[in-house]
PDB file of C-alpha atoms and ligand atoms in Angstrom:
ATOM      1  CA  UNK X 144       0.000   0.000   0.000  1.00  0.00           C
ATOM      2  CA  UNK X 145       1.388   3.271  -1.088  1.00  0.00           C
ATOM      3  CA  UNK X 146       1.006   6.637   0.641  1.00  0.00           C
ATOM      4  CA  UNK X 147      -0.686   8.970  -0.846  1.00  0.00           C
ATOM      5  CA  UNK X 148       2.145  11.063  -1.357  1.00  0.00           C
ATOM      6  CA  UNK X 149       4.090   8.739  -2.524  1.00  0.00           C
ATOM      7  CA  UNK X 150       1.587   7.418  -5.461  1.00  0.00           C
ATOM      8  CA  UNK X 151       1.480  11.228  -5.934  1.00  0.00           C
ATOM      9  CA  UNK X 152       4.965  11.446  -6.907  1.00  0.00           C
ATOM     10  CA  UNK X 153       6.010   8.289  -8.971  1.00  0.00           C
ATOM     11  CA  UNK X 154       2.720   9.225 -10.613  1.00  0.00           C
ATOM     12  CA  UNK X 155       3.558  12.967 -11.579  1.00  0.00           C
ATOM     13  CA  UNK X 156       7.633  11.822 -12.054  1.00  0.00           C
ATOM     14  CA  UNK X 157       5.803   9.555 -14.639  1.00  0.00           C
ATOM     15  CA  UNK X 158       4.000  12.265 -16.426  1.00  0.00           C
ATOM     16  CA  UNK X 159       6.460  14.655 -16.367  1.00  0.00           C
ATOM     17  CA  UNK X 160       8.910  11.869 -18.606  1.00  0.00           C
ATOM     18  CA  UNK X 161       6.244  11.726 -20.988  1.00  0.00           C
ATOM     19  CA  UNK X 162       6.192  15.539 -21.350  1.00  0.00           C
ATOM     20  CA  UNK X 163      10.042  15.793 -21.450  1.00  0.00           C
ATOM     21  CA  UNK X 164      10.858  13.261 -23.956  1.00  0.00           C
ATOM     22  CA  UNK X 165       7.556  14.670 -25.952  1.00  0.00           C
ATOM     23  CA  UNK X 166       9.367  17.909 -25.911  1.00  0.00           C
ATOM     24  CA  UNK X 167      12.773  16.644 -26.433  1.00  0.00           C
ATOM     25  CA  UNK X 168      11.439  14.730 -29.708  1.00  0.00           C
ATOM     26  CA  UNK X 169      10.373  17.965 -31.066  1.00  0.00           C
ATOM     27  CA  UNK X 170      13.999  19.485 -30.405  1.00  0.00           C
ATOM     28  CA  UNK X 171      15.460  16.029 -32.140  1.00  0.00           C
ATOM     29  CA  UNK X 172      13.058  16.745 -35.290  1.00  0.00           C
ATOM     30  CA  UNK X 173      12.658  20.160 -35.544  1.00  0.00           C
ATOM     31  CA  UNK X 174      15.580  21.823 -33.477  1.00  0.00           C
ATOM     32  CA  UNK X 175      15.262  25.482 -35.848  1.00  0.00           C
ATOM     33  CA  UNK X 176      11.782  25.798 -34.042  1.00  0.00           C
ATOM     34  CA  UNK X 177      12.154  24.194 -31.026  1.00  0.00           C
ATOM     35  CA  UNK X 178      15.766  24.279 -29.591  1.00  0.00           C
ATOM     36  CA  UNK X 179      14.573  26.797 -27.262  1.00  0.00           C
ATOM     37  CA  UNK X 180      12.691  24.701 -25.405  1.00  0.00           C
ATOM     38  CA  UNK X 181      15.553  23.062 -23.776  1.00  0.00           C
ATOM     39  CA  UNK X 182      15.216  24.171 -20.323  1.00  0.00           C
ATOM     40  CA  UNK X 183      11.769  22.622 -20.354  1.00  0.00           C
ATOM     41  CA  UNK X 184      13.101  19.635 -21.378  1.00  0.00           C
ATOM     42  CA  UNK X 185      15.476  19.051 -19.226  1.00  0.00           C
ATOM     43  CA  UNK X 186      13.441  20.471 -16.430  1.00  0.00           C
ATOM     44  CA  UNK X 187      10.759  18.462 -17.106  1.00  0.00           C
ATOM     45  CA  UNK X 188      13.119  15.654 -17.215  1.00  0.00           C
ATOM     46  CA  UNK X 189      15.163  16.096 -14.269  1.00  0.00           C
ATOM     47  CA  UNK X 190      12.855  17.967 -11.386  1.00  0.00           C
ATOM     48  CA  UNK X 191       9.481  16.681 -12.902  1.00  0.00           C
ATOM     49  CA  UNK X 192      10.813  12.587 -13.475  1.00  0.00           C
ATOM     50  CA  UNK X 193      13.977  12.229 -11.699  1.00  0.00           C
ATOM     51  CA  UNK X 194      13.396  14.561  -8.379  1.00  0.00           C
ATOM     52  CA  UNK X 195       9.597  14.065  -8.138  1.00  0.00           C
ATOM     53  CA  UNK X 196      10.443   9.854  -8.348  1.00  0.00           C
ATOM     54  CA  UNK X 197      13.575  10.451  -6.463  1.00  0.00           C
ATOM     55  CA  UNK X 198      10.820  12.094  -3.491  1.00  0.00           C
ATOM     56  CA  UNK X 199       8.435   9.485  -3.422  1.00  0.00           C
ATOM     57  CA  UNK X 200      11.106   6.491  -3.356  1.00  0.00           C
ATOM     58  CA  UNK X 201      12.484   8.973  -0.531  1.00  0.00           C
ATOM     59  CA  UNK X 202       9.441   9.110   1.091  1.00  0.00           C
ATOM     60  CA  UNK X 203       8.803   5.539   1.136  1.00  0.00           C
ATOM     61  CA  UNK X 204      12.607   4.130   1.907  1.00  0.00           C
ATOM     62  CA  UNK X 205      13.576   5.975   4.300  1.00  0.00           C
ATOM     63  CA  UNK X 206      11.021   5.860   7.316  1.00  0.00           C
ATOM     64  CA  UNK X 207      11.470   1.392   5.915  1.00  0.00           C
ATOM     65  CA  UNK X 208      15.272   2.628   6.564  1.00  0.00           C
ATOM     66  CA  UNK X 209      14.951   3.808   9.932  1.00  0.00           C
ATOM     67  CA  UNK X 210      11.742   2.198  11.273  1.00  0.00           C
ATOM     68  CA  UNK X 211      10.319   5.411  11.743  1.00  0.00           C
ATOM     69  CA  UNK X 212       7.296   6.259  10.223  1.00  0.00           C
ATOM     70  CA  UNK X 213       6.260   9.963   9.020  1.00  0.00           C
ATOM     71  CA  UNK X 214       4.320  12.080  11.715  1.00  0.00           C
ATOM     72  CA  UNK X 215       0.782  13.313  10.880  1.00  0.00           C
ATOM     73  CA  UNK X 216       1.756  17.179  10.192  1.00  0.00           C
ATOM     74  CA  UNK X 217       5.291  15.456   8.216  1.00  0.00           C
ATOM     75  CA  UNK X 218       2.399  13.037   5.472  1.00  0.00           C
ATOM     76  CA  UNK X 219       0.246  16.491   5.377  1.00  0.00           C
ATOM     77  CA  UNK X 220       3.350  18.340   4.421  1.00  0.00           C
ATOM     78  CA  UNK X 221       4.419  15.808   1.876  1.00  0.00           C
ATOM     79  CA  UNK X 222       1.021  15.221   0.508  1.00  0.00           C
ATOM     80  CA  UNK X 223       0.957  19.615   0.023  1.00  0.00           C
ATOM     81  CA  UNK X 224       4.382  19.500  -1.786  1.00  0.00           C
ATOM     82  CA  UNK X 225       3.340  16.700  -4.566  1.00  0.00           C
ATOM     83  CA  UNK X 226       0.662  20.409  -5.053  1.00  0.00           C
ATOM     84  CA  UNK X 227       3.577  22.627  -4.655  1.00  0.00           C
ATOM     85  CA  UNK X 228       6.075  20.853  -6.508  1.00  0.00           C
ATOM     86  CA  UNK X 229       3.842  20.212  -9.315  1.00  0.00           C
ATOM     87  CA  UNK X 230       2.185  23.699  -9.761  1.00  0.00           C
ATOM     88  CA  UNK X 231       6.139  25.200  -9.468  1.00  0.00           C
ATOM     89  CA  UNK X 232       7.010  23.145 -12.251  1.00  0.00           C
ATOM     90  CA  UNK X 233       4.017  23.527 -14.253  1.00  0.00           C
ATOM     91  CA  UNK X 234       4.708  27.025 -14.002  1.00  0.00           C
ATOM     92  CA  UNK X 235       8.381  26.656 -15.137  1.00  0.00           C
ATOM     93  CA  UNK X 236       7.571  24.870 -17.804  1.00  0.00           C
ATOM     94  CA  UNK X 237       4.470  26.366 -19.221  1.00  0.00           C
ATOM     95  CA  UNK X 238       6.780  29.360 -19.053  1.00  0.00           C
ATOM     96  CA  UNK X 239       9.817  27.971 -20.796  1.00  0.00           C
ATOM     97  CA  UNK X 240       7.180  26.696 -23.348  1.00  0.00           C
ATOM     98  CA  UNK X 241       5.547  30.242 -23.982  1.00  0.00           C
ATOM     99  CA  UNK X 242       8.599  32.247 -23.532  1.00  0.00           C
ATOM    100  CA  UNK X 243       9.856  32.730 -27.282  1.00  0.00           C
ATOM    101  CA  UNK X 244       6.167  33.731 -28.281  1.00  0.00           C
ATOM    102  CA  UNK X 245       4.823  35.632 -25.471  1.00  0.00           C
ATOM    103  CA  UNK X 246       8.618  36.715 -23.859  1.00  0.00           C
ATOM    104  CA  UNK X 247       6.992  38.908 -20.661  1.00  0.00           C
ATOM    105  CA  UNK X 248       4.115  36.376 -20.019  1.00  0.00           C
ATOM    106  CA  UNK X 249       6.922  33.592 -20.275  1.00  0.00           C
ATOM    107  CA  UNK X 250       9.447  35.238 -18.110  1.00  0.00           C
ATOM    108  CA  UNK X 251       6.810  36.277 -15.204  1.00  0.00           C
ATOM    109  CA  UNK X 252       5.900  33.088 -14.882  1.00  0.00           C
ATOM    110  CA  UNK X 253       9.226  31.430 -14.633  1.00  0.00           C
ATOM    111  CA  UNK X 254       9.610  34.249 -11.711  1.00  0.00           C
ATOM    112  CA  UNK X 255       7.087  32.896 -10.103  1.00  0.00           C
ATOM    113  CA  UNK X 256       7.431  29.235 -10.745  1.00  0.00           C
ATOM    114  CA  UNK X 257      11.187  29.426  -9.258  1.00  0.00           C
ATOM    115  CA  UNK X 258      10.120  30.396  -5.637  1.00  0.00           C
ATOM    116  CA  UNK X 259       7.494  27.415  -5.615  1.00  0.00           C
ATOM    117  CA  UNK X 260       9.340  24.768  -7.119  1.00  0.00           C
ATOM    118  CA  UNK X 261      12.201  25.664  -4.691  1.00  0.00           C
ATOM    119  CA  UNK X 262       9.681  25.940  -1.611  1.00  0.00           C
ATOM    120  CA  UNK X 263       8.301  22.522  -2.279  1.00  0.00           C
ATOM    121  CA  UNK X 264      11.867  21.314  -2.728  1.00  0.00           C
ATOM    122  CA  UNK X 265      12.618  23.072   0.746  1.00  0.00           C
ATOM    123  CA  UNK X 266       9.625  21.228   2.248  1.00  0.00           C
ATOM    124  CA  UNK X 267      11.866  17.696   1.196  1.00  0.00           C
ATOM    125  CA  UNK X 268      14.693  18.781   2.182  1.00  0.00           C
ATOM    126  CA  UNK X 269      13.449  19.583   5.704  1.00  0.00           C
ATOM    127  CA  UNK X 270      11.385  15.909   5.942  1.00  0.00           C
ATOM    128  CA  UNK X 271      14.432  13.502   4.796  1.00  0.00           C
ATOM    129  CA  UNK X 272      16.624  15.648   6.718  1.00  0.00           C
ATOM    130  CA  UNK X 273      14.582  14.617  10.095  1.00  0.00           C
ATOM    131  CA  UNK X 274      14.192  11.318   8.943  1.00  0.00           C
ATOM    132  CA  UNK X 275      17.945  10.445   8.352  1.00  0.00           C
ATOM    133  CA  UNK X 276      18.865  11.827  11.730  1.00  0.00           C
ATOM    134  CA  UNK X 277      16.715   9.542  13.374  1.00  0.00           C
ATOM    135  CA  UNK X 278      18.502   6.630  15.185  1.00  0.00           C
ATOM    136  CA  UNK X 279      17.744   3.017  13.623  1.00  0.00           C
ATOM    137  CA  UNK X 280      15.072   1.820  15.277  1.00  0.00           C
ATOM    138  CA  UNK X 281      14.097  -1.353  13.375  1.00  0.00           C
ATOM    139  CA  UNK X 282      16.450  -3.684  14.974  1.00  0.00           C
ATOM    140  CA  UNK X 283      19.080  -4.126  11.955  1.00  0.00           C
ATOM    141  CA  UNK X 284      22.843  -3.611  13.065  1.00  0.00           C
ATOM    142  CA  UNK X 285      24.444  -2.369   9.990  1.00  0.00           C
ATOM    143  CA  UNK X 286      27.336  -4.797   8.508  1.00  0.00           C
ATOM    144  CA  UNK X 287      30.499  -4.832  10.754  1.00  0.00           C
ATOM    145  CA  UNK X 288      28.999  -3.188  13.794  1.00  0.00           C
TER     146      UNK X 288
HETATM  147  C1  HEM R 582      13.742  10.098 -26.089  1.00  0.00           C
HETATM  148  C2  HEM R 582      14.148  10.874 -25.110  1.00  0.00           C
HETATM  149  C3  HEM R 582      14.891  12.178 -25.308  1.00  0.00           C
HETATM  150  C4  HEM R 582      15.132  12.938 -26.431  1.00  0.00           C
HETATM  151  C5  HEM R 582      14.681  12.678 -27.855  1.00  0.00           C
HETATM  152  C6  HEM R 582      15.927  14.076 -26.019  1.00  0.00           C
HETATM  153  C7  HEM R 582      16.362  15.090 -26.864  1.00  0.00           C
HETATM  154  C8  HEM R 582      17.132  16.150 -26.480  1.00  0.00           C
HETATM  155  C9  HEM R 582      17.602  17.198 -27.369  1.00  0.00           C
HETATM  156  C10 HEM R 582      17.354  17.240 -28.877  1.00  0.00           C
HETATM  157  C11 HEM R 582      18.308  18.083 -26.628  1.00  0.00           C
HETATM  158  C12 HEM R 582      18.974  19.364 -27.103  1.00  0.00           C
HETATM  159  C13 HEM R 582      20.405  19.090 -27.409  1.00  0.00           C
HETATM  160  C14 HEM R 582      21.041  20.350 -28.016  1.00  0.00           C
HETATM  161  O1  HEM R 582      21.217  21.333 -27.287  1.00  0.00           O
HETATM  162  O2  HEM R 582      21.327  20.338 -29.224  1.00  0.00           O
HETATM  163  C15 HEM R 582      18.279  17.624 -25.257  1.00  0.00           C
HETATM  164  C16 HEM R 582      18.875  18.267 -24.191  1.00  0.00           C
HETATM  165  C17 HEM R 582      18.815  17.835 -22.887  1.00  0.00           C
HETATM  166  N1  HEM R 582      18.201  16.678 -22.431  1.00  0.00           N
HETATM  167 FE1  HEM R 582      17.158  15.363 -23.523  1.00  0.00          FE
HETATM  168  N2  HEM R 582      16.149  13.992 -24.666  1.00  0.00           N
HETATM  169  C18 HEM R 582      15.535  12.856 -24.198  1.00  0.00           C
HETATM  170  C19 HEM R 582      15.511  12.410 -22.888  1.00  0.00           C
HETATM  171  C20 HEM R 582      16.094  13.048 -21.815  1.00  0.00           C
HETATM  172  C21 HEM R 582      16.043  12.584 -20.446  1.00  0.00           C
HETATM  173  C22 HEM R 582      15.345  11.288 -20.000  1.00  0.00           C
HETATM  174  C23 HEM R 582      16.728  13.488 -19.697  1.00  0.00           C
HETATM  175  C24 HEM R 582      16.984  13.539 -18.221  1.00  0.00           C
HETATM  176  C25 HEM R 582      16.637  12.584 -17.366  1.00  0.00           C
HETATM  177  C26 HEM R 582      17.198  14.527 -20.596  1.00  0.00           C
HETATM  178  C27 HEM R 582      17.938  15.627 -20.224  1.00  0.00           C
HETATM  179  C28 HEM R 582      18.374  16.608 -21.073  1.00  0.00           C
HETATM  180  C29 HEM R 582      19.113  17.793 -20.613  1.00  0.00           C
HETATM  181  C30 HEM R 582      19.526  18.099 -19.173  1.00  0.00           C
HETATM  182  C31 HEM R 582      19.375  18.563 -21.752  1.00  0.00           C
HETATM  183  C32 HEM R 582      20.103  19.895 -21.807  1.00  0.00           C
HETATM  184  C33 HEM R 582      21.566  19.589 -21.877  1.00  0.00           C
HETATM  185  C34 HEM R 582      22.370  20.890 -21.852  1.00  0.00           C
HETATM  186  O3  HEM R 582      22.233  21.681 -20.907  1.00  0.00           O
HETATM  187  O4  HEM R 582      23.094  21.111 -22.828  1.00  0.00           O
HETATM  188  N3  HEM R 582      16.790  14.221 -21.878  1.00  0.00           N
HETATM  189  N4  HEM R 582      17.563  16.450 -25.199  1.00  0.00           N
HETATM  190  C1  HEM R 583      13.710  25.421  -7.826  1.00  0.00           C
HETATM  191  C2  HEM R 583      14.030  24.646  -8.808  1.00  0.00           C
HETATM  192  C3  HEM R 583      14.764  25.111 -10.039  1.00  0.00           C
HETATM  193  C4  HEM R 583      14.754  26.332 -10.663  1.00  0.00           C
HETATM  194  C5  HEM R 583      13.950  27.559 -10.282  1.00  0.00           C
HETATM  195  C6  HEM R 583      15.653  26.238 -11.808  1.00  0.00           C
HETATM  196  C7  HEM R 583      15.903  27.298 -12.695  1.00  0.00           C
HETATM  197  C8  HEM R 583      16.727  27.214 -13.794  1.00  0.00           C
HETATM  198  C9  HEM R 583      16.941  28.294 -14.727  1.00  0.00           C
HETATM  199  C10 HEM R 583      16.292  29.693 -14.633  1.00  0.00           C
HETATM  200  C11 HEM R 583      17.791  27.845 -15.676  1.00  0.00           C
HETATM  201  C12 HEM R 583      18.315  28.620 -16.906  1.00  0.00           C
HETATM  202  C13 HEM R 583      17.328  28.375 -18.047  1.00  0.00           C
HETATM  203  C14 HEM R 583      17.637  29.174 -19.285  1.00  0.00           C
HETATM  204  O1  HEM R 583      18.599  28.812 -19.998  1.00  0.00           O
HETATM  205  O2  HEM R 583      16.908  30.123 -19.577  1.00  0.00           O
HETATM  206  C15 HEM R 583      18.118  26.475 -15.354  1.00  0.00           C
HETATM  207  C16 HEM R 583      18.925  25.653 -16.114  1.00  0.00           C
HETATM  208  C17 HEM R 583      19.170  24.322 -15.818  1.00  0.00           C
HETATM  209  N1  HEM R 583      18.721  23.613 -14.705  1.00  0.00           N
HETATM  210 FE1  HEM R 583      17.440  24.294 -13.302  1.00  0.00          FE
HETATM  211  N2  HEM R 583      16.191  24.998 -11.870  1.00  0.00           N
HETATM  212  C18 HEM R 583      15.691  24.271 -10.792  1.00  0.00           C
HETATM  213  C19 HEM R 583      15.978  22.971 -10.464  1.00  0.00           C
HETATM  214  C20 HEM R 583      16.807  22.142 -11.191  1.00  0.00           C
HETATM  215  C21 HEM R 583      17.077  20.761 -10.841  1.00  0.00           C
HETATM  216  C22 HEM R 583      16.520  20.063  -9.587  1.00  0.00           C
HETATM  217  C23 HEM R 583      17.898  20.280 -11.821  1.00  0.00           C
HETATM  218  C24 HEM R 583      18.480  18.906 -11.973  1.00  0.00           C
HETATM  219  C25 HEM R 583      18.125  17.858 -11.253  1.00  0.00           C
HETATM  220  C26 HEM R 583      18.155  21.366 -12.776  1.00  0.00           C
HETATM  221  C27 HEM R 583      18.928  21.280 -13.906  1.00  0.00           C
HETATM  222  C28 HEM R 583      19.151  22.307 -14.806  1.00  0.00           C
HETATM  223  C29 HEM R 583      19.886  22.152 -16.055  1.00  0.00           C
HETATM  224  C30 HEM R 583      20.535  20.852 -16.556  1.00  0.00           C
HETATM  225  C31 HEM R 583      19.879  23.395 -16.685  1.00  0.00           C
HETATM  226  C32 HEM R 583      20.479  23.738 -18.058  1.00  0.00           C
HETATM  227  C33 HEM R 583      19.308  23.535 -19.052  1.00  0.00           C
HETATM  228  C34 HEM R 583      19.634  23.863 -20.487  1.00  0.00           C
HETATM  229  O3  HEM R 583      20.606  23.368 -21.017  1.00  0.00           O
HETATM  230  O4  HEM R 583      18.840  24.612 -21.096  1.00  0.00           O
HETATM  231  N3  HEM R 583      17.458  22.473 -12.357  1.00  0.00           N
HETATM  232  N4  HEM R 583      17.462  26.121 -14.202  1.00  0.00           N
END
């Protein structure tokens, strides 16, 4: 049974692939039109499938790790960031996308996608920081101890 949050993010690291290679097939083919695009490729690529998957295998090793399960307020905070992290990026990307046609529109949001893609990353960051200080409380002695 996975947590919500983590279903969340395998789920969105899965769609985001499907945008970025979608996006990076249009660079292969048509690079003169689309080369421009790159930062949405790769950021769909590497925050939307490799961080948002890398966050919900995260989220699910590491309290398995430790024996130490996610508080209440730590699952409602990791259940808001799958929002966070996915509006953030949405906004990064949809601006990336629209920037060579509508440059201002593009650029604001960008602006505003960078402070909510790095909040939700902050909201990680302070999770799996708690979780690997946590002594080892399932009972396993790591090798050579
Ligand atoms: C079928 C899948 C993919 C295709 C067709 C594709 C295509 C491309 C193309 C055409 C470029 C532009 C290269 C240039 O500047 O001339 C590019 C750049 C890039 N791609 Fe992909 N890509 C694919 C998958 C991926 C994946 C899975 C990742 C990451 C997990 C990724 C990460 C990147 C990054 C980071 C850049 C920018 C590299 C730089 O800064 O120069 N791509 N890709
Ligand atoms: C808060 C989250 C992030 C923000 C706001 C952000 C913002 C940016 C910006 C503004 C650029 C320059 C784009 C341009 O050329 O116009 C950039 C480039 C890049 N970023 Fe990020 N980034 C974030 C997270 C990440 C993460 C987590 C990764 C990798 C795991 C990453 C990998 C890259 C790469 C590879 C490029 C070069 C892309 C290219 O060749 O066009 N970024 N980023």
């Amino acid at each position: 049974m996975l947590a919500p949050y983590v279903r969340g993010f395998l789920r969105a690291g899965l769609v985001w692939i499907v945008i970025g290679v979608t996006i990076g097939f249009g660079m292969a083919w048509w690079p003169a039109e689309h080369l421009a695009f790159r930062p949405a490729h790769a950021h769909a690529n590497l925050l939307g499938f490799v961080s948002m998957f890398l966050f919900g295998v995260g989220y699910h090793v590491l309290p398995r790790f430790t024996g130490m399960p996610l508080s209440e307020s730590q699952a409602r905070w990791a259940l808001r960031q799958v929002w966070i992290q996915n509006a953030g990026l949405g906004l990064l990307v949809g601006g990336w996308l629209s920037r060579p046609y509508a440059g201002e529109l593009g650029r604001w949001l960008i602006v505003a996608g960078a402070p909510v893609s790095a909040f939700g990353i902050g909201i990680f960051v302070a999770i799996a920081w708690r979780l690997t200080g946590v002594g080892d409380r399932t009972g396993a002695r790591p090798p050579g101890t």
